Amino acid sequence: MDSKNALGEFLRARRERVRPEDVGLSGGGLRRVPGLRREEVALLAGISSDYYLRLEQGRDRNPSVQVLEALARVLRLDASATAHLVGLAQPERPAVSRRRARRPEAVPASVRELLDTWVGHPAYVQNRFTDCLAANALCRALSPNYVPGVNLLRAVFLDPAEQALRRDWEELTAEGVATLRGHIGPDVDDPRLVELVGELSVRSDRFRLLWSRHEVRPMVGRTSLLSHPLVGDFELRSNKFEIPGTDTLSVVVFHAEPGSRSAELLGLLGSLTASDNTSREDGAEAQEESARLDEDR
């Protein structure tokens, strides 16, 4: 990850993923590189080959929006990836200033209270690096990784139990990496990101492959396919909402389709969770009563 040439890395990665026939060019002949050649991108975008080379090499970092939009069309970028491309080319601001301007990553007390009132809906709070900052009881029953201090992206890639839980693991990992890129934007030198990407790149071949693709996706809801050790296979829909007044913290809420088998299984999981909590409370009360009797003796 080269923070000094994020724009060039993005252009190169996306260029290599466009086939010549996708943009009306002949794919025949010997091609030493996958995808489009630099001169082909330049020709289709209406700019000189030398200028495009300077962009990829990081020798020109302030192209016009018109040039970027032309490149986005050639590279077949969607709206999210185009916005990401434009963001990478914005005049750089000192990274230290960006970080000092951030608000503390504290989950508002009202949001914590709200999570606990959703007894029938698993819900948690995460930051832009997918660190879990808060979660309700039913969410913790879905996975033990939904607890403060756990990085959820790291868990999905490195925890075998988490991978077993996710029947849609490949799709989830692809979405997770693309969403992370969308959240980070041009701030690729953030120490938290560098640490996370470095560890996952070393320990996970799939993460390394997905990160190299430079795909970008917005934060959207999805349907998760789960295989829970207590209640079996079911699916949950999720929606994400940014928390106003925070540094891009978001609440993720799961729900099952009303009246579905998945709703029944989620309700069963909730009952099991409530029973477990009651057993623990009863056990704690028994211990306290025992301690009181010992003192009386």
Coordinates of C-alpha atoms in Angstrom, one line a residue:
M1 CA 0.0 0.0 0.0
D2 CA 1.7 3.2 -1.3
S3 CA 0.2 6.2 0.5
K4 CA 2.3 8.5 -1.7
N5 CA 0.7 7.2 -4.9
A6 CA -2.8 6.0 -4.0
L7 CA -4.2 7.5 -7.3
G8 CA -1.7 5.7 -9.4
E9 CA -2.2 2.4 -7.6
F10 CA -6.0 2.6 -8.1
L11 CA -5.7 3.5 -11.8
R12 CA -3.3 0.6 -12.5
A13 CA -5.4 -1.9 -10.6
R14 CA -8.6 -1.0 -12.3
R15 CA -7.0 -0.7 -15.8
E16 CA -5.8 -4.3 -15.5
R17 CA -9.3 -5.5 -14.8
V18 CA -10.9 -4.1 -18.0
R19 CA -10.7 -6.4 -21.0
P20 CA -10.1 -4.8 -24.4
E21 CA -13.3 -6.2 -25.8
D22 CA -15.2 -4.5 -23.0
V23 CA -14.4 -1.1 -24.5
G24 CA -14.6 -2.0 -28.2
L25 CA -10.9 -2.9 -28.8
S26 CA -9.5 -6.1 -30.3
G27 CA -8.2 -8.5 -27.7
G28 CA -6.0 -10.3 -30.1
G29 CA -2.2 -10.3 -30.3
L30 CA 0.4 -10.8 -27.6
R31 CA -0.4 -8.8 -24.5
R32 CA 2.3 -8.7 -21.7
V33 CA -0.1 -7.3 -19.1
P34 CA -3.7 -8.1 -18.2
G35 CA -6.4 -5.7 -19.1
L36 CA -5.8 -2.5 -21.0
R37 CA -2.5 -1.0 -21.9
R38 CA -1.7 2.5 -20.7
E39 CA -1.8 4.0 -24.2
E40 CA -5.2 2.4 -24.8
V41 CA -6.7 4.0 -21.7
A42 CA -5.2 7.4 -22.7
L43 CA -6.6 7.1 -26.2
L44 CA -10.1 6.2 -25.1
A45 CA -10.1 9.0 -22.4
G46 CA -8.9 11.6 -24.9
I47 CA -5.6 12.4 -23.1
S48 CA -2.0 11.9 -24.1
S49 CA -0.2 8.7 -23.2
D50 CA 2.6 10.7 -21.5
Y51 CA 0.1 12.5 -19.3
Y52 CA -1.6 9.2 -18.3
L53 CA 1.8 7.7 -17.5
R54 CA 2.5 10.6 -15.2
L55 CA -0.8 10.0 -13.4
E56 CA 0.0 6.3 -12.8
Q57 CA 3.5 7.1 -11.7
G58 CA 2.3 9.8 -9.3
R59 CA 4.2 12.6 -11.1
D60 CA 0.9 14.5 -11.6
R61 CA -1.6 14.3 -8.8
N62 CA -4.1 17.1 -9.7
P63 CA -6.0 16.1 -12.8
S64 CA -9.2 17.9 -13.6
V65 CA -12.5 16.4 -12.8
Q66 CA -13.2 16.2 -16.5
V67 CA -10.1 14.0 -17.0
L68 CA -11.1 11.8 -14.0
E69 CA -14.6 11.3 -15.3
A70 CA -13.3 10.4 -18.7
L71 CA -11.0 7.8 -17.1
A72 CA -13.8 6.5 -15.0
R73 CA -15.9 5.9 -18.1
V74 CA -13.0 4.0 -19.8
L75 CA -12.3 1.9 -16.6
R76 CA -16.1 1.2 -16.3
L77 CA -16.3 2.6 -12.8
D78 CA -19.7 2.9 -11.0
A79 CA -20.7 6.0 -9.1
S80 CA -19.0 4.9 -5.9
A81 CA -15.7 4.0 -7.5
T82 CA -15.8 7.2 -9.5
A83 CA -16.3 9.3 -6.3
H84 CA -13.4 7.4 -4.8
L85 CA -11.2 8.2 -7.8
V86 CA -12.1 11.9 -7.6
G87 CA -11.3 11.8 -3.8
L88 CA -7.9 10.3 -4.4
A89 CA -7.0 13.1 -6.7
Q90 CA -8.0 15.9 -4.4
P91 CA -5.3 18.2 -3.1
E92 CA -3.6 16.5 -0.2
R93 CA -4.2 17.8 3.3
P94 CA -1.7 17.0 6.1
A95 CA -2.6 13.6 7.6
V96 CA -1.9 14.9 11.1
S97 CA -4.5 17.7 10.7
R98 CA -7.1 15.2 9.5
R99 CA -6.6 13.0 12.5
R100 CA -6.6 15.8 15.0
A101 CA -9.9 17.0 13.6
R102 CA -11.6 13.7 14.2
R103 CA -14.0 13.4 17.1
P104 CA -13.4 10.7 19.8
E105 CA -14.8 7.3 18.9
A106 CA -17.2 7.3 21.9
V107 CA -20.6 5.6 21.4
P108 CA -23.3 8.0 22.6
A109 CA -25.0 6.8 25.8
S110 CA -28.4 7.1 24.1
V111 CA -27.3 4.8 21.3
R112 CA -26.1 2.2 23.8
E113 CA -29.5 2.4 25.5
L114 CA -31.2 2.0 22.1
L115 CA -29.3 -1.1 21.3
D116 CA -30.4 -2.7 24.6
T117 CA -34.1 -2.0 23.9
W118 CA -33.9 -3.9 20.6
V119 CA -34.3 -7.3 22.3
G120 CA -35.6 -8.9 19.2
H121 CA -33.0 -7.4 16.8
P122 CA -29.3 -8.0 16.9
A123 CA -27.5 -4.7 16.7
Y124 CA -24.0 -3.3 17.1
V125 CA -21.9 -0.2 16.5
Q126 CA -18.7 -0.1 14.4
N127 CA -16.2 2.5 13.3
R128 CA -14.9 2.8 9.7
F129 CA -12.2 0.2 10.4
T130 CA -14.9 -2.3 11.4
D131 CA -13.9 -2.3 15.1
C132 CA -16.9 -3.3 17.2
L133 CA -17.5 -0.6 19.8
A134 CA -20.8 -1.8 21.3
A135 CA -23.4 -4.6 20.8
N136 CA -26.6 -5.9 22.4
A137 CA -27.1 -9.3 23.9
L138 CA -28.8 -10.9 20.9
C139 CA -26.0 -9.7 18.6
R140 CA -23.4 -11.3 21.0
A141 CA -25.5 -14.5 20.7
L142 CA -25.0 -14.5 16.9
S143 CA -21.3 -14.5 17.3
P144 CA -18.9 -14.0 20.2
N145 CA -16.9 -11.6 18.0
Y146 CA -19.6 -9.0 18.4
V147 CA -17.9 -7.5 21.5
P148 CA -16.0 -4.2 22.0
G149 CA -12.4 -4.5 21.0
V150 CA -12.8 -7.1 18.2
N151 CA -12.1 -6.0 14.6
L152 CA -14.9 -7.7 12.7
L153 CA -13.1 -7.8 9.4
R154 CA -10.1 -9.4 11.0
A155 CA -12.4 -12.0 12.6
V156 CA -14.1 -12.8 9.4
F157 CA -10.8 -13.5 7.6
L158 CA -8.9 -15.2 10.5
D159 CA -11.3 -16.8 12.9
P160 CA -12.3 -20.3 11.6
A161 CA -15.5 -20.3 13.8
E162 CA -16.6 -17.0 12.2
Q163 CA -15.9 -18.4 8.7
A164 CA -18.0 -21.5 9.6
L165 CA -20.9 -19.2 10.7
R166 CA -20.9 -17.4 7.3
R167 CA -22.4 -19.5 4.5
D168 CA -21.8 -16.5 2.3
W169 CA -18.2 -16.0 3.4
E170 CA -16.8 -15.3 0.0
E171 CA -19.4 -12.6 -0.9
L172 CA -19.1 -11.1 2.6
T173 CA -15.3 -10.8 2.5
A174 CA -15.4 -9.2 -0.9
E175 CA -18.0 -6.7 0.3
G176 CA -16.1 -6.0 3.5
V177 CA -12.9 -5.1 1.8
A178 CA -14.6 -3.0 -0.8
T179 CA -16.5 -1.1 1.9
L180 CA -13.4 -0.6 3.9
R181 CA -11.8 1.1 0.9
G182 CA -14.8 3.3 0.4
H183 CA -14.7 4.4 4.1
I184 CA -11.0 5.2 4.1
G185 CA -10.8 7.1 0.8
P186 CA -7.5 8.8 0.3
D187 CA -6.4 8.5 4.0
V188 CA -4.5 5.3 3.3
D189 CA -1.6 6.2 5.6
D190 CA -3.8 6.1 8.7
P191 CA -1.8 4.0 11.3
R192 CA -4.8 1.9 12.2
L193 CA -5.5 1.1 8.6
V194 CA -1.8 0.3 7.9
E195 CA -1.7 -2.0 10.9
L196 CA -4.9 -3.8 9.9
V197 CA -4.1 -4.2 6.2
G198 CA -0.5 -5.3 7.0
E199 CA -1.6 -8.1 9.3
L200 CA -4.4 -9.3 7.0
S201 CA -2.2 -9.2 3.9
V202 CA 0.4 -11.4 5.7
R203 CA -2.1 -13.9 7.2
S204 CA -4.8 -14.1 4.5
D205 CA -4.2 -14.9 0.8
R206 CA -7.9 -14.0 0.1
F207 CA -7.6 -10.6 1.8
R208 CA -4.4 -9.8 -0.1
L209 CA -6.1 -10.7 -3.4
L210 CA -9.3 -8.6 -2.6
W211 CA -7.2 -5.6 -1.4
S212 CA -5.2 -5.6 -4.7
R213 CA -8.4 -5.3 -6.7
H214 CA -9.1 -1.8 -5.4
E215 CA -12.9 -2.3 -5.5
V216 CA -15.0 0.3 -3.8
R217 CA -18.6 -0.1 -2.5
P218 CA -20.8 2.2 -0.4
M219 CA -22.0 1.2 3.0
V220 CA -25.3 -0.6 2.3
G221 CA -27.5 -3.2 3.9
R222 CA -27.2 -6.9 2.9
T223 CA -28.7 -10.3 3.5
S224 CA -26.4 -12.5 5.7
L225 CA -26.6 -16.3 5.3
L226 CA -25.8 -17.9 8.7
S227 CA -25.2 -21.4 10.0
H228 CA -25.5 -21.0 13.8
P229 CA -24.3 -23.8 16.0
L230 CA -27.4 -23.5 18.2
V231 CA -30.3 -23.0 15.8
G232 CA -29.0 -24.0 12.4
D233 CA -29.3 -22.2 9.1
F234 CA -31.1 -19.0 8.7
E235 CA -30.8 -15.6 7.1
L236 CA -30.9 -12.1 8.4
R237 CA -31.2 -8.8 6.6
S238 CA -29.1 -5.8 7.9
N239 CA -29.2 -2.1 7.5
K240 CA -26.5 0.4 8.5
F241 CA -27.0 3.9 9.7
E242 CA -24.4 6.5 10.4
I243 CA -24.6 8.1 13.9
P244 CA -24.7 11.9 13.5
G245 CA -22.1 13.8 15.5
T246 CA -19.5 11.0 15.4
D247 CA -16.5 10.2 13.3
T248 CA -18.4 7.9 10.9
L249 CA -19.6 5.5 13.5
S250 CA -22.5 3.5 12.3
V251 CA -25.2 1.3 13.8
V252 CA -25.8 -2.1 12.1
V253 CA -29.2 -3.7 12.8
F254 CA -30.3 -7.2 11.8
H255 CA -33.8 -8.4 11.3
A256 CA -35.5 -11.5 9.8
E257 CA -38.4 -11.4 7.4
P258 CA -41.6 -11.4 9.5
G259 CA -43.3 -14.7 9.6
S260 CA -40.4 -16.6 8.1
R261 CA -38.5 -19.6 9.4
S262 CA -35.6 -17.3 10.0
A263 CA -37.7 -15.1 12.2
E264 CA -38.7 -18.2 14.2
L265 CA -35.0 -19.3 14.6
L266 CA -34.0 -15.8 15.6
G267 CA -36.7 -15.8 18.2
L268 CA -35.5 -19.2 19.5
L269 CA -31.9 -17.8 19.7
G270 CA -33.3 -14.9 21.7
S271 CA -35.1 -17.3 24.1
L272 CA -31.9 -19.3 24.5
T273 CA -30.0 -16.1 25.2
A274 CA -32.5 -14.9 27.7
S275 CA -32.5 -18.3 29.5
D276 CA -28.7 -18.3 29.6
N277 CA -28.7 -14.7 31.1
T278 CA -31.3 -15.8 33.6
S279 CA -29.3 -18.8 34.6
R280 CA -26.2 -16.6 35.1
E281 CA -28.2 -14.1 37.2
D282 CA -29.7 -16.9 39.3
G283 CA -26.2 -18.4 39.7
A284 CA -24.8 -15.0 40.8
E285 CA -27.7 -14.6 43.3
A286 CA -27.1 -18.0 44.6
Q287 CA -23.4 -17.3 45.1
E288 CA -24.3 -14.0 46.9
E289 CA -26.8 -15.8 49.2
S290 CA -24.2 -18.5 49.9
A291 CA -21.7 -15.8 50.8
R292 CA -24.2 -14.1 53.2
L293 CA -24.9 -17.4 54.9
D294 CA -21.2 -18.0 55.4
E295 CA -20.8 -14.6 57.0
D296 CA -23.8 -15.2 59.3
R297 CA -22.1 -18.4 60.6

